[in-house]
Amino acid sequence: MFIPAANQKIWLCTTPVDMRKSFNGLSALVRNKLCHNPQSGQYFVFINARKTQMKVLYFESSGYCVWAKRLEQGQFPVKPHPSGIQSLTGCTLQMIVDGITVLRLKQAKRYGQSSA
């Protein structure tokens, strides 16, 4: 099971990626295509054209890590984004991994303590 570190930024590359790429190829995509630093500690999610394989690249203090998942049936519920990159929350990433599609999103209003 993959659990991203709390409060880390997660980026989804919405254009298809060749899943033969590993550490070097994915880090080059992050640097050149997504215009981010692959050693920033942020998570970078890549999905193939058939939406049946996913890889997540991230950097820890001792080096790069790649997490991968291949579906036996079905597809990851990912839609293209005009910019080619989309910001995700840890919860949203977990829903994509689990195959959950949100048809309609309604967030309840939250009230905070007012300082008087």
XYZ file of N, CA and C in Angstrom:
348
model
N 0.834 -1.170 0.000
C 0.000 0.000 0.000
C 0.886 1.243 0.000
N 0.496 2.212 -0.787
C 1.258 3.443 -0.919
C 0.567 4.546 -0.134
N 1.295 5.166 0.780
C 0.757 6.269 1.568
C 1.743 7.425 1.464
N 1.352 8.509 0.765
C 2.263 9.650 0.647
C 2.456 10.353 1.987
N 3.596 10.974 2.144
C 3.878 11.724 3.363
C 2.882 12.874 3.508
N 2.514 13.154 4.730
C 1.541 14.220 4.999
C 2.078 15.565 4.541
N 1.195 16.397 4.047
C 1.499 17.776 3.639
C 2.515 17.883 2.504
N 2.692 16.826 1.719
C 3.571 16.919 0.551
C 2.748 17.263 -0.673
N 3.291 18.046 -1.541
C 2.622 18.426 -2.784
C 2.656 17.227 -3.729
N 1.528 16.973 -4.407
C 1.421 15.855 -5.335
C 1.002 16.410 -6.687
N 1.727 16.030 -7.731
C 1.445 16.488 -9.082
C 1.129 15.296 -9.964
N 0.041 15.387 -10.744
C -0.354 14.354 -11.691
C -0.044 14.845 -13.097
N 0.752 14.081 -13.836
C 1.013 14.359 -15.245
C -0.153 13.745 -16.017
N -0.992 14.579 -16.640
C -2.209 14.083 -17.283
C -1.989 13.624 -18.723
N -0.799 13.835 -19.270
C -0.498 13.305 -20.599
C 0.123 11.919 -20.426
N -0.179 10.985 -21.322
C 0.321 9.612 -21.179
C 1.847 9.540 -21.176
N 2.357 8.595 -20.389
C 3.804 8.411 -20.230
C 4.157 6.951 -20.520
N 5.300 6.738 -21.152
C 5.813 5.401 -21.422
C 6.240 4.767 -20.100
N 5.608 3.684 -19.715
C 5.873 3.059 -18.420
C 7.169 2.268 -18.373
N 7.928 2.244 -19.473
C 9.258 1.628 -19.423
C 10.249 2.542 -18.733
N 9.882 3.803 -18.565
C 10.759 4.764 -17.887
C 10.844 4.428 -16.400
N 12.011 4.651 -15.839
C 12.193 4.436 -14.406
C 12.779 5.713 -13.805
N 13.683 5.585 -12.855
C 14.207 6.723 -12.105
C 14.697 7.858 -13.001
N 15.635 7.572 -13.899
C 16.238 8.614 -14.731
C 15.245 9.209 -15.715
N 14.480 8.368 -16.389
C 13.524 8.846 -17.378
C 12.403 9.673 -16.757
N 11.884 9.208 -15.616
C 10.813 9.948 -14.950
C 11.320 11.265 -14.372
N 12.515 11.258 -13.803
C 13.051 12.512 -13.257
C 13.326 13.517 -14.375
N 13.727 13.038 -15.568
C 13.912 13.925 -16.721
C 12.568 14.515 -17.162
N 11.497 13.709 -17.125
C 10.166 14.225 -17.454
C 9.732 15.309 -16.470
N 10.008 15.087 -15.198
C 9.646 16.083 -14.179
C 10.369 17.388 -14.453
N 11.653 17.292 -14.739
C 12.470 18.486 -14.953
C 12.092 19.204 -16.250
N 11.967 18.455 -17.353
C 11.802 19.072 -18.667
C 10.355 19.327 -19.068
N 9.453 18.423 -18.735
C 8.071 18.559 -19.178
C 7.197 19.247 -18.135
N 7.381 18.903 -16.866
C 6.552 19.479 -15.804
C 7.174 20.732 -15.203
N 8.440 20.994 -15.526
C 9.173 22.181 -15.050
C 9.227 22.263 -13.524
N 9.524 21.131 -12.900
C 9.695 21.070 -11.450
C 11.035 20.409 -11.138
N 11.474 20.564 -9.913
C 12.697 19.923 -9.462
C 12.342 18.543 -8.915
N 12.825 17.458 -9.526
C 12.474 16.117 -9.055
C 13.016 15.795 -7.660
N 13.992 16.565 -7.179
C 14.557 16.331 -5.854
C 13.915 17.211 -4.785
N 12.760 17.787 -5.091
C 12.091 18.704 -4.163
C 11.362 17.984 -3.034
N 11.194 16.669 -3.142
C 10.430 15.928 -2.142
C 8.957 15.837 -2.486
N 8.549 16.507 -3.565
C 7.167 16.421 -4.010
C 6.952 15.091 -4.729
N 5.683 14.688 -4.849
C 5.328 13.437 -5.507
C 4.866 13.737 -6.929
N 5.317 12.916 -7.882
C 4.958 13.088 -9.283
C 4.341 11.784 -9.778
N 3.087 11.873 -10.235
C 2.307 10.703 -10.628
C 2.208 10.655 -12.148
N 2.482 9.472 -12.715
C 2.449 9.272 -14.162
C 1.546 8.083 -14.475
N 0.795 8.184 -15.583
C -0.118 7.115 -15.997
C 0.090 6.868 -17.487
N -0.027 5.603 -17.902
C 0.178 5.268 -19.313
C -1.058 5.606 -20.147
N -0.958 5.444 -21.467
C -2.035 5.831 -22.383
C -3.298 5.004 -22.178
N -3.169 3.732 -21.828
C -4.353 2.885 -21.602
C -4.945 3.072 -20.212
N -4.281 3.867 -19.379
C -4.707 4.152 -17.998
C -4.790 2.890 -17.148
N -3.880 1.951 -17.409
C -3.844 0.708 -16.646
C -2.606 0.595 -15.772
N -1.653 1.518 -15.931
C -0.433 1.500 -15.129
C -0.159 2.890 -14.578
N 0.369 2.904 -13.354
C 0.699 4.159 -12.683
C 2.073 4.024 -12.044
N 2.838 5.109 -12.098
C 4.104 5.193 -11.368
C 4.137 6.517 -10.624
N 4.680 6.473 -9.423
C 4.846 7.667 -8.605
C 6.336 7.800 -8.302
N 6.894 8.951 -8.647
C 8.300 9.248 -8.386
C 8.383 10.278 -7.275
N 9.253 10.028 -6.301
C 9.503 11.018 -5.258
C 10.923 10.833 -4.744
N 11.415 11.861 -4.088
C 12.797 11.859 -3.601
C 12.806 11.939 -2.086
N 13.512 11.029 -1.455
C 13.728 11.058 -0.007
C 15.175 11.450 0.243
N 15.541 11.597 1.484
C 16.894 12.049 1.822
C 17.995 11.125 1.300
N 17.669 9.848 1.104
C 18.687 8.909 0.649
C 18.625 8.613 -0.849
N 17.620 9.124 -1.553
C 17.560 8.913 -2.994
C 16.138 8.837 -3.531
N 16.046 8.525 -4.835
C 14.752 8.448 -5.512
C 14.003 7.179 -5.127
N 12.679 7.273 -5.152
C 11.797 6.131 -4.949
C 10.777 6.119 -6.075
N 10.445 4.924 -6.564
C 9.394 4.758 -7.560
C 8.427 3.719 -7.032
N 7.162 4.092 -7.001
C 6.083 3.180 -6.616
C 5.271 2.916 -7.867
N 4.885 1.666 -8.110
C 4.164 1.325 -9.334
C 2.959 0.451 -9.036
N 1.940 0.582 -9.893
C 0.757 -0.270 -9.804
C 0.266 -0.553 -11.212
N -0.063 -1.824 -11.477
C -0.649 -2.239 -12.750
C -1.995 -2.880 -12.464
N -3.033 -2.386 -13.135
C -4.370 -2.924 -12.939
C -4.563 -4.175 -13.787
N -5.219 -5.163 -13.246
C -5.551 -6.370 -13.991
C -6.806 -6.153 -14.832
N -7.693 -5.284 -14.367
C -8.859 -4.904 -15.165
C -9.280 -3.495 -14.771
N -9.972 -2.824 -15.676
C -10.398 -1.452 -15.418
C -9.302 -0.451 -15.746
N -9.594 0.806 -15.448
C -8.669 1.900 -15.718
C -8.642 2.863 -14.538
N -7.556 3.614 -14.444
C -7.487 4.691 -13.461
C -8.379 5.831 -13.942
N -9.219 6.395 -13.071
C -10.133 7.466 -13.487
C -9.440 8.825 -13.558
N -8.679 9.035 -14.629
C -7.928 10.277 -14.804
C -8.358 10.928 -16.105
N -8.629 12.221 -16.040
C -9.021 12.976 -17.230
C -7.904 13.934 -17.605
N -7.760 14.217 -18.904
C -6.716 15.153 -19.328
C -6.968 16.557 -18.780
N -5.894 17.273 -18.576
C -5.964 18.653 -18.099
C -5.275 19.521 -19.146
N -5.823 20.704 -19.456
C -5.233 21.547 -20.513
C -3.745 21.849 -20.323
N -3.311 22.024 -19.091
C -1.903 22.358 -18.848
C -0.998 21.130 -18.844
N -1.584 19.917 -18.800
C -0.787 18.695 -18.772
C -0.355 18.284 -17.382
N -0.648 19.111 -16.380
C -0.280 18.805 -15.006
C -1.411 19.266 -14.094
N -1.665 18.489 -13.058
C -2.747 18.810 -12.140
C -2.289 18.541 -10.711
N -2.630 19.438 -9.828
C -2.304 19.279 -8.417
C -3.325 18.341 -7.767
N -2.846 17.450 -6.906
C -3.708 16.504 -6.206
C -3.490 16.610 -4.707
N -4.486 16.180 -3.958
C -4.321 15.983 -2.519
C -4.026 14.505 -2.297
N -3.565 14.166 -1.123
C -3.321 12.769 -0.792
C -4.595 11.946 -0.892
N -5.708 12.530 -0.485
C -7.004 11.854 -0.547
C -7.411 11.584 -1.994
N -7.227 12.567 -2.863
C -7.574 12.407 -4.276
C -6.705 11.342 -4.930
N -5.414 11.330 -4.622
C -4.526 10.305 -5.151
C -4.976 8.922 -4.699
N -5.338 8.786 -3.436
C -5.790 7.487 -2.929
C -7.068 7.041 -3.632
N -7.965 7.985 -3.930
C -9.188 7.626 -4.654
C -8.866 7.164 -6.076
N -7.903 7.794 -6.735
C -7.502 7.364 -8.072
C -6.915 5.962 -8.012
N -6.039 5.719 -7.042
C -5.434 4.394 -6.886
C -6.503 3.336 -6.632
N -7.522 3.688 -5.842
C -8.588 2.746 -5.505
C -9.667 2.649 -6.580
N -9.588 3.477 -7.627
C -10.555 3.412 -8.712
C -11.862 4.121 -8.431
N -11.858 5.062 -7.517
C -13.075 5.793 -7.164
C -13.200 7.023 -8.052
N -14.351 7.159 -8.706
C -14.632 8.311 -9.547
C -15.646 9.196 -8.841
N -15.295 10.453 -8.673
C -16.215 11.403 -8.050
C -17.016 12.061 -9.168
N -18.325 11.814 -9.166
C -19.180 12.384 -10.203
C -19.579 13.815 -9.878
N -19.854 14.067 -8.610
C -20.229 15.406 -8.188
C -19.600 15.673 -6.838
N -18.940 16.783 -6.719
C -18.240 17.120 -5.493
C -18.926 18.299 -4.832
N -19.297 18.120 -3.595
C -19.877 19.212 -2.823
C -19.212 19.199 -1.458
N -18.498 20.264 -1.163
C -17.788 20.354 0.102
C -18.613 21.186 1.068
N -18.801 20.649 2.261
C -19.572 21.353 3.279
C -18.789 22.560 3.789
N -19.514 23.619 4.111
C -18.897 24.822 4.643
C -18.407 24.547 6.062
N -17.224 24.989 6.359
C -16.633 24.804 7.689
C -16.504 26.160 8.367
N -16.747 26.170 9.641
C -16.654 27.406 10.412
C -15.465 27.316 11.350
N -14.735 28.390 11.454
C -13.579 28.433 12.340
C -13.860 29.283 13.546
N -13.013 29.178 14.516
C -13.117 29.992 15.732
C -12.752 31.424 15.385
N -13.555 32.337 15.793
C -13.207 33.736 15.560
C -12.440 34.251 16.765
N -11.454 35.057 16.502
C -10.683 35.625 17.609
C -11.276 36.968 17.987
N -11.642 37.086 19.227
C -12.284 38.332 19.674
C -11.385 39.133 20.572
